């Protein structure tokens, strides 16, 4: 059974930096394309970033391009999301997801999901 566990969320001041991690177990991490999504209260789940299994391809939503960076360490079976210049509008629950297919911005293309980690940006 494939399990994804996010960590690294918390309270951060506007303009601050936070790095989320997602550790995958029970599957072959290096074979999965991975993605990050978030969901703010009262809003739909939003795509943030995706990365191919090799790290060769990354793709970002316009809303986070230039501020967020996705990366992965296949040796550690861990996915990362470094978030810079955080704003109150970034407050949400952040989810990582794994796909047996290609990297994608469509949440429906992902097969496995973590439980989420909450990020709150506030002074």
CSV table of N, CA and C in Angstrom, one decimal:
chain,number,residue,atom,x,y,z
A,1,UNK,N,0.8,-1.2,0.0
A,1,UNK,CA,0.0,0.0,0.0
A,1,UNK,C,0.9,1.2,0.0
A,2,UNK,N,0.6,2.1,-1.0
A,2,UNK,CA,1.4,3.3,-1.1
A,2,UNK,C,0.9,4.3,-0.1
A,3,UNK,N,1.8,4.9,0.6
A,3,UNK,CA,1.5,6.0,1.6
A,3,UNK,C,2.3,7.2,1.4
A,4,UNK,N,1.7,8.4,1.5
A,4,UNK,CA,2.3,9.6,1.3
A,4,UNK,C,2.1,10.4,2.6
A,5,UNK,N,3.2,11.0,3.2
A,5,UNK,CA,3.1,11.7,4.4
A,5,UNK,C,3.7,13.1,4.3
A,6,UNK,N,2.9,14.1,4.3
A,6,UNK,CA,3.5,15.5,4.2
A,6,UNK,C,3.9,16.0,5.6
A,7,UNK,N,4.9,16.9,5.6
A,7,UNK,CA,5.3,17.5,6.8
A,7,UNK,C,5.9,18.9,6.5
A,8,UNK,N,6.1,19.7,7.5
A,8,UNK,CA,6.7,21.0,7.3
A,8,UNK,C,5.8,22.2,7.3
A,9,UNK,N,4.5,21.9,7.4
A,9,UNK,CA,3.6,23.0,7.5
A,9,UNK,C,3.6,23.7,8.8
A,10,UNK,N,2.9,24.8,8.9
A,10,UNK,CA,2.9,25.6,10.1
A,10,UNK,C,2.5,27.1,9.9
A,11,UNK,N,2.8,27.9,10.9
A,11,UNK,CA,2.5,29.3,10.8
A,11,UNK,C,3.8,30.1,10.4
A,12,UNK,N,3.6,30.9,9.4
A,12,UNK,CA,4.8,31.7,8.9
A,12,UNK,C,4.3,33.1,8.7
A,13,UNK,N,5.2,34.1,8.9
A,13,UNK,CA,4.8,35.5,8.6
A,13,UNK,C,4.8,35.8,7.1
A,14,UNK,N,4.1,36.8,6.7
A,14,UNK,CA,4.1,37.2,5.3
A,14,UNK,C,5.5,37.5,4.9
A,15,UNK,N,5.9,37.1,3.7
A,15,UNK,CA,7.3,37.3,3.2
A,15,UNK,C,8.2,36.2,3.6
A,16,UNK,N,7.8,35.3,4.5
A,16,UNK,CA,8.6,34.2,4.9
A,16,UNK,C,8.8,33.0,4.0
A,17,UNK,N,9.6,32.1,4.4
A,17,UNK,CA,9.9,30.9,3.6
A,17,UNK,C,9.5,29.6,4.4
A,18,UNK,N,9.1,28.6,3.7
A,18,UNK,CA,8.7,27.4,4.3
A,18,UNK,C,9.0,26.3,3.3
A,19,UNK,N,9.5,25.1,3.8
A,19,UNK,CA,9.8,24.0,2.9
A,19,UNK,C,8.9,22.8,3.4
A,20,UNK,N,8.1,22.3,2.5
A,20,UNK,CA,7.3,21.1,2.8
A,20,UNK,C,8.0,19.9,2.3
A,21,UNK,N,7.8,18.8,3.0
A,21,UNK,CA,8.3,17.5,2.5
A,21,UNK,C,7.2,16.5,2.4
A,22,UNK,N,7.4,15.5,1.6
A,22,UNK,CA,6.4,14.4,1.4
A,22,UNK,C,7.2,13.1,1.2
A,23,UNK,N,7.1,12.3,2.2
A,23,UNK,CA,7.8,11.0,2.2
A,23,UNK,C,6.8,9.9,1.7
A,24,UNK,N,7.3,9.1,0.7
A,24,UNK,CA,6.5,8.1,0.1
A,24,UNK,C,7.0,6.7,0.5
A,25,UNK,N,6.1,5.8,0.9
A,25,UNK,CA,6.5,4.5,1.3
A,25,UNK,C,5.5,3.5,0.6
A,26,UNK,N,6.0,2.2,0.5
A,26,UNK,CA,5.1,1.2,0.0
A,26,UNK,C,5.0,1.1,-1.5
A,27,UNK,N,5.8,1.9,-2.2
A,27,UNK,CA,5.8,1.9,-3.6
A,27,UNK,C,7.2,2.3,-4.2
A,28,UNK,N,7.3,2.3,-5.4
A,28,UNK,CA,8.6,2.7,-6.1
A,28,UNK,C,8.6,4.2,-6.4
A,29,UNK,N,9.1,4.9,-5.4
A,29,UNK,CA,9.0,6.4,-5.6
A,29,UNK,C,9.6,6.9,-6.9
A,30,UNK,N,10.7,6.3,-7.3
A,30,UNK,CA,11.4,6.8,-8.4
A,30,UNK,C,10.6,6.6,-9.7
A,31,UNK,N,9.6,5.8,-9.7
A,31,UNK,CA,8.8,5.5,-10.9
A,31,UNK,C,7.6,6.5,-11.0
A,32,UNK,N,7.3,7.3,-10.0
A,32,UNK,CA,6.2,8.1,-9.9
A,32,UNK,C,6.5,9.6,-10.4
A,33,UNK,N,5.6,10.1,-11.2
A,33,UNK,CA,5.6,11.6,-11.3
A,33,UNK,C,4.9,12.1,-10.0
A,34,UNK,N,5.3,13.3,-9.6
A,34,UNK,CA,4.8,13.8,-8.3
A,34,UNK,C,4.2,15.2,-8.5
A,35,UNK,N,3.3,15.6,-7.6
A,35,UNK,CA,2.7,16.9,-7.7
A,35,UNK,C,2.4,17.4,-6.3
A,36,UNK,N,2.3,18.7,-6.3
A,36,UNK,CA,1.8,19.4,-5.1
A,36,UNK,C,0.5,20.2,-5.5
A,37,UNK,N,-0.4,20.1,-4.5
A,37,UNK,CA,-1.7,20.8,-4.7
A,37,UNK,C,-2.0,21.5,-3.3
A,38,UNK,N,-3.0,22.4,-3.3
A,38,UNK,CA,-3.4,23.0,-2.1
A,38,UNK,C,-4.9,23.3,-2.2
A,39,UNK,N,-5.5,23.4,-1.0
A,39,UNK,CA,-6.9,23.7,-0.9
A,39,UNK,C,-7.2,24.7,0.2
A,40,UNK,N,-7.6,25.9,-0.1
A,40,UNK,CA,-8.0,26.9,0.9
A,40,UNK,C,-9.4,26.7,1.3
A,41,UNK,N,-9.8,27.2,2.4
A,41,UNK,CA,-11.1,27.1,2.9
A,41,UNK,C,-12.1,27.6,1.9
A,42,UNK,N,-13.1,26.8,1.6
A,42,UNK,CA,-14.2,27.3,0.6
A,42,UNK,C,-13.8,27.3,-0.8
A,43,UNK,N,-12.6,26.8,-1.1
A,43,UNK,CA,-12.1,26.8,-2.5
A,43,UNK,C,-11.8,25.5,-3.0
A,44,UNK,N,-11.7,25.3,-4.3
A,44,UNK,CA,-11.4,24.0,-4.9
A,44,UNK,C,-9.9,23.7,-4.8
A,45,UNK,N,-9.6,22.5,-4.9
A,45,UNK,CA,-8.2,22.1,-4.9
A,45,UNK,C,-7.4,22.7,-6.1
A,46,UNK,N,-6.3,23.2,-5.8
A,46,UNK,CA,-5.5,24.0,-6.8
A,46,UNK,C,-4.2,23.4,-7.1
A,47,UNK,N,-3.9,23.2,-8.3
A,47,UNK,CA,-2.6,22.7,-8.7
A,47,UNK,C,-1.5,23.7,-8.5
A,48,UNK,N,-0.3,23.2,-8.0
A,48,UNK,CA,0.8,24.1,-7.7
A,48,UNK,C,2.0,23.8,-8.6
A,49,UNK,N,2.4,22.5,-8.5
A,49,UNK,CA,3.6,22.1,-9.2
A,49,UNK,C,3.7,20.6,-9.4
A,50,UNK,N,4.4,20.3,-10.5
A,50,UNK,CA,4.6,18.8,-10.8
A,50,UNK,C,6.0,18.6,-11.2
A,51,UNK,N,6.5,17.4,-11.0
A,51,UNK,CA,7.8,17.0,-11.4
A,51,UNK,C,7.8,15.6,-11.9
A,52,UNK,N,8.6,15.4,-13.0
A,52,UNK,CA,8.7,14.0,-13.6
A,52,UNK,C,9.6,13.1,-12.7
A,53,UNK,N,9.5,11.8,-13.0
A,53,UNK,CA,10.3,10.9,-12.1
A,53,UNK,C,11.7,11.2,-12.1
A,54,UNK,N,12.3,11.7,-13.2
A,54,UNK,CA,13.7,12.0,-13.3
A,54,UNK,C,14.1,13.3,-12.8
A,55,UNK,N,13.1,14.2,-12.4
A,55,UNK,CA,13.4,15.6,-12.1
A,55,UNK,C,13.7,16.4,-13.3
A,56,UNK,N,13.6,15.8,-14.5
A,56,UNK,CA,14.0,16.6,-15.7
A,56,UNK,C,13.0,17.6,-16.1
A,57,UNK,N,11.7,17.3,-15.8
A,57,UNK,CA,10.6,18.2,-16.2
A,57,UNK,C,9.9,18.7,-14.9
A,58,UNK,N,9.8,20.0,-14.8
A,58,UNK,CA,8.9,20.6,-13.8
A,58,UNK,C,8.0,21.6,-14.4
A,59,UNK,N,6.8,21.8,-13.8
A,59,UNK,CA,5.8,22.7,-14.3
A,59,UNK,C,5.1,23.3,-13.1
A,60,UNK,N,4.8,24.6,-13.2
A,60,UNK,CA,4.2,25.4,-12.1
A,60,UNK,C,3.0,26.1,-12.6
A,61,UNK,N,2.1,26.3,-11.6
A,61,UNK,CA,1.0,27.1,-11.8
A,61,UNK,C,1.5,28.6,-11.9
A,62,UNK,N,0.8,29.4,-12.6
A,62,UNK,CA,1.2,30.8,-12.7
A,62,UNK,C,1.2,31.5,-11.4
A,63,UNK,N,0.3,31.1,-10.5
A,63,UNK,CA,0.2,31.7,-9.2
A,63,UNK,C,1.4,31.6,-8.3
A,64,UNK,N,2.2,30.6,-8.6
A,64,UNK,CA,3.4,30.3,-7.7
A,64,UNK,C,4.7,30.3,-8.5
A,65,UNK,N,4.6,30.5,-9.8
A,65,UNK,CA,5.9,30.4,-10.6
A,65,UNK,C,6.8,31.5,-10.1
A,66,UNK,N,8.1,31.2,-9.9
A,66,UNK,CA,9.1,32.1,-9.5
A,66,UNK,C,9.2,32.2,-7.9
A,67,UNK,N,8.1,31.7,-7.2
A,67,UNK,CA,8.2,31.8,-5.8
A,67,UNK,C,8.3,30.4,-5.2
A,68,UNK,N,7.8,29.4,-5.8
A,68,UNK,CA,7.8,28.0,-5.3
A,68,UNK,C,8.7,27.2,-6.1
A,69,UNK,N,9.4,26.2,-5.5
A,69,UNK,CA,10.3,25.3,-6.3
A,69,UNK,C,10.0,23.8,-5.8
A,70,UNK,N,9.7,23.0,-6.8
A,70,UNK,CA,9.5,21.6,-6.5
A,70,UNK,C,10.8,20.8,-6.8
A,71,UNK,N,11.1,19.8,-5.9
A,71,UNK,CA,12.2,19.0,-6.2
A,71,UNK,C,12.0,17.6,-5.5
A,72,UNK,N,12.9,16.7,-5.8
A,72,UNK,CA,12.7,15.4,-5.3
A,72,UNK,C,14.1,14.7,-5.0
A,73,UNK,N,14.1,13.8,-4.1
A,73,UNK,CA,15.3,13.0,-3.8
A,73,UNK,C,14.8,11.5,-3.9
A,74,UNK,N,15.1,10.9,-5.0
A,74,UNK,CA,14.7,9.5,-5.2
A,74,UNK,C,15.4,8.6,-4.2
A,75,UNK,N,16.6,8.9,-3.8
A,75,UNK,CA,17.2,8.0,-2.8
A,75,UNK,C,16.5,8.0,-1.5
A,76,UNK,N,15.9,9.2,-1.2
A,76,UNK,CA,15.2,9.3,0.1
A,76,UNK,C,13.7,9.1,0.0
A,77,UNK,N,13.2,8.9,-1.3
A,77,UNK,CA,11.8,8.7,-1.5
A,77,UNK,C,11.0,9.9,-1.0
A,78,UNK,N,11.6,11.1,-1.2
A,78,UNK,CA,11.0,12.3,-0.7
A,78,UNK,C,10.8,13.4,-1.7
A,79,UNK,N,9.7,14.1,-1.6
A,79,UNK,CA,9.4,15.2,-2.5
A,79,UNK,C,9.4,16.4,-1.6
A,80,UNK,N,9.8,17.6,-2.3
A,80,UNK,CA,9.9,18.8,-1.5
A,80,UNK,C,9.2,19.9,-2.3
A,81,UNK,N,8.7,20.9,-1.5
A,81,UNK,CA,8.2,22.2,-2.1
A,81,UNK,C,8.8,23.3,-1.2
A,82,UNK,N,9.7,24.1,-1.8
A,82,UNK,CA,10.2,25.2,-1.2
A,82,UNK,C,9.3,26.4,-1.6
A,83,UNK,N,8.9,27.1,-0.6
A,83,UNK,CA,7.9,28.2,-0.8
A,83,UNK,C,8.5,29.5,-0.3
A,84,UNK,N,8.7,30.5,-1.1
A,84,UNK,CA,9.3,31.8,-0.8
A,84,UNK,C,8.3,32.9,-0.9
A,85,UNK,N,8.6,34.0,-0.2
A,85,UNK,CA,7.8,35.2,-0.3
A,85,UNK,C,6.3,34.8,-0.1
A,86,UNK,N,6.0,34.1,1.0
A,86,UNK,CA,4.7,33.6,1.3
A,86,UNK,C,3.8,34.8,1.6
A,87,UNK,N,2.5,34.6,1.1
A,87,UNK,CA,1.5,35.7,1.3
A,87,UNK,C,0.3,35.1,2.0
A,88,UNK,N,-0.5,35.9,2.6
A,88,UNK,CA,-1.7,35.4,3.3
A,88,UNK,C,-2.6,34.5,2.3
A,89,UNK,N,-2.6,34.9,1.1
A,89,UNK,CA,-3.3,34.1,0.1
A,89,UNK,C,-2.8,32.7,-0.1
A,90,UNK,N,-1.6,32.4,0.4
A,90,UNK,CA,-1.1,31.0,0.3
A,90,UNK,C,-1.5,30.1,1.4
A,91,UNK,N,-2.3,30.7,2.4
A,91,UNK,CA,-2.9,29.9,3.4
A,91,UNK,C,-3.8,28.8,2.9
A,92,UNK,N,-3.5,27.6,3.3
A,92,UNK,CA,-4.2,26.4,2.7
A,92,UNK,C,-3.7,25.1,3.3
A,93,UNK,N,-4.4,24.1,3.0
A,93,UNK,CA,-3.9,22.7,3.3
A,93,UNK,C,-3.1,22.3,2.0
A,94,UNK,N,-1.9,21.8,2.2
A,94,UNK,CA,-1.1,21.5,1.1
A,94,UNK,C,-1.0,19.9,1.0
A,95,UNK,N,-1.2,19.4,-0.2
A,95,UNK,CA,-1.2,18.0,-0.5
A,95,UNK,C,-0.1,17.6,-1.5
A,96,UNK,N,0.5,16.5,-1.2
A,96,UNK,CA,1.4,15.9,-2.3
A,96,UNK,C,0.6,14.7,-2.9
A,97,UNK,N,1.0,14.4,-4.1
A,97,UNK,CA,0.3,13.3,-4.8
A,97,UNK,C,1.3,12.6,-5.7
A,98,UNK,N,1.0,11.3,-6.0
A,98,UNK,CA,1.9,10.5,-6.8
A,98,UNK,C,1.0,10.0,-8.0
A,99,UNK,N,1.7,10.0,-9.2
A,99,UNK,CA,1.0,9.5,-10.4
A,99,UNK,C,1.8,8.4,-11.0
A,100,UNK,N,1.2,7.3,-11.4
A,100,UNK,CA,1.8,6.2,-12.1
A,100,UNK,C,2.0,6.6,-13.6
A,101,UNK,N,1.5,7.7,-14.0
A,101,UNK,CA,1.6,8.2,-15.4
A,101,UNK,C,2.6,9.3,-15.4
A,102,UNK,N,2.4,10.2,-16.4
A,102,UNK,CA,3.3,11.3,-16.6
A,102,UNK,C,2.9,12.4,-15.6
A,103,UNK,N,3.9,13.4,-15.5
A,103,UNK,CA,3.6,14.5,-14.7
A,103,UNK,C,2.4,15.3,-15.2
A,104,UNK,N,1.6,15.9,-14.4
A,104,UNK,CA,0.4,16.5,-14.8
A,104,UNK,C,-0.1,17.6,-13.8
A,105,UNK,N,-0.8,18.5,-14.3
A,105,UNK,CA,-1.4,19.5,-13.5
A,105,UNK,C,-2.9,19.2,-13.1
A,106,UNK,N,-3.3,18.1,-13.6
A,106,UNK,CA,-4.7,17.6,-13.4
A,106,UNK,C,-4.8,16.7,-12.2
A,107,UNK,N,-5.5,17.1,-11.1
A,107,UNK,CA,-5.5,16.3,-9.9
A,107,UNK,C,-6.1,14.9,-10.2
A,108,UNK,N,-6.9,14.8,-11.2
A,108,UNK,CA,-7.5,13.5,-11.5
A,108,UNK,C,-6.5,12.5,-12.1
A,109,UNK,N,-5.3,12.9,-12.5
A,109,UNK,CA,-4.3,12.0,-13.0
A,109,UNK,C,-3.5,11.4,-11.9
A,110,UNK,N,-3.7,11.8,-10.7
A,110,UNK,CA,-2.9,11.2,-9.6
A,110,UNK,C,-3.6,10.1,-8.9
A,111,UNK,N,-2.8,9.1,-8.5
A,111,UNK,CA,-3.3,7.9,-8.0
A,111,UNK,C,-3.3,7.8,-6.5
A,112,UNK,N,-2.3,8.5,-5.9
A,112,UNK,CA,-2.1,8.4,-4.4
A,112,UNK,C,-2.0,9.8,-3.9
A,113,UNK,N,-2.5,10.0,-2.7
A,113,UNK,CA,-2.6,11.3,-2.0
A,113,UNK,C,-2.1,11.2,-0.6
A,114,UNK,N,-1.5,12.3,-0.1
A,114,UNK,CA,-1.2,12.4,1.3
A,114,UNK,C,-2.4,13.0,2.0
A,115,UNK,N,-2.3,13.1,3.3
A,115,UNK,CA,-3.4,13.6,4.2
A,115,UNK,C,-3.4,15.1,4.3
A,116,UNK,N,-2.3,15.7,3.8
A,116,UNK,CA,-2.2,17.2,3.8
A,116,UNK,C,-1.5,17.8,5.0
A,117,UNK,N,-0.9,18.9,4.8
A,117,UNK,CA,-0.3,19.7,5.9
A,117,UNK,C,-0.7,21.1,5.8
A,118,UNK,N,-1.1,21.7,6.9
A,118,UNK,CA,-1.6,23.0,6.9
A,118,UNK,C,-0.6,24.1,7.0
A,119,UNK,N,-0.7,25.1,6.1
A,119,UNK,CA,0.2,26.3,6.1
A,119,UNK,C,-0.7,27.5,6.3
A,120,UNK,N,-0.3,28.3,7.3
A,120,UNK,CA,-1.0,29.5,7.6
A,120,UNK,C,0.0,30.7,7.5
A,121,UNK,N,-0.3,31.6,6.7
A,121,UNK,CA,0.6,32.8,6.5
A,121,UNK,C,-0.1,34.0,7.2
A,122,UNK,N,0.4,34.4,8.3
A,122,UNK,CA,-0.2,35.5,9.0
A,122,UNK,C,0.8,36.2,9.9
A,123,UNK,N,0.5,37.5,10.1
A,123,UNK,CA,1.4,38.2,11.1
A,123,UNK,C,0.8,38.2,12.5
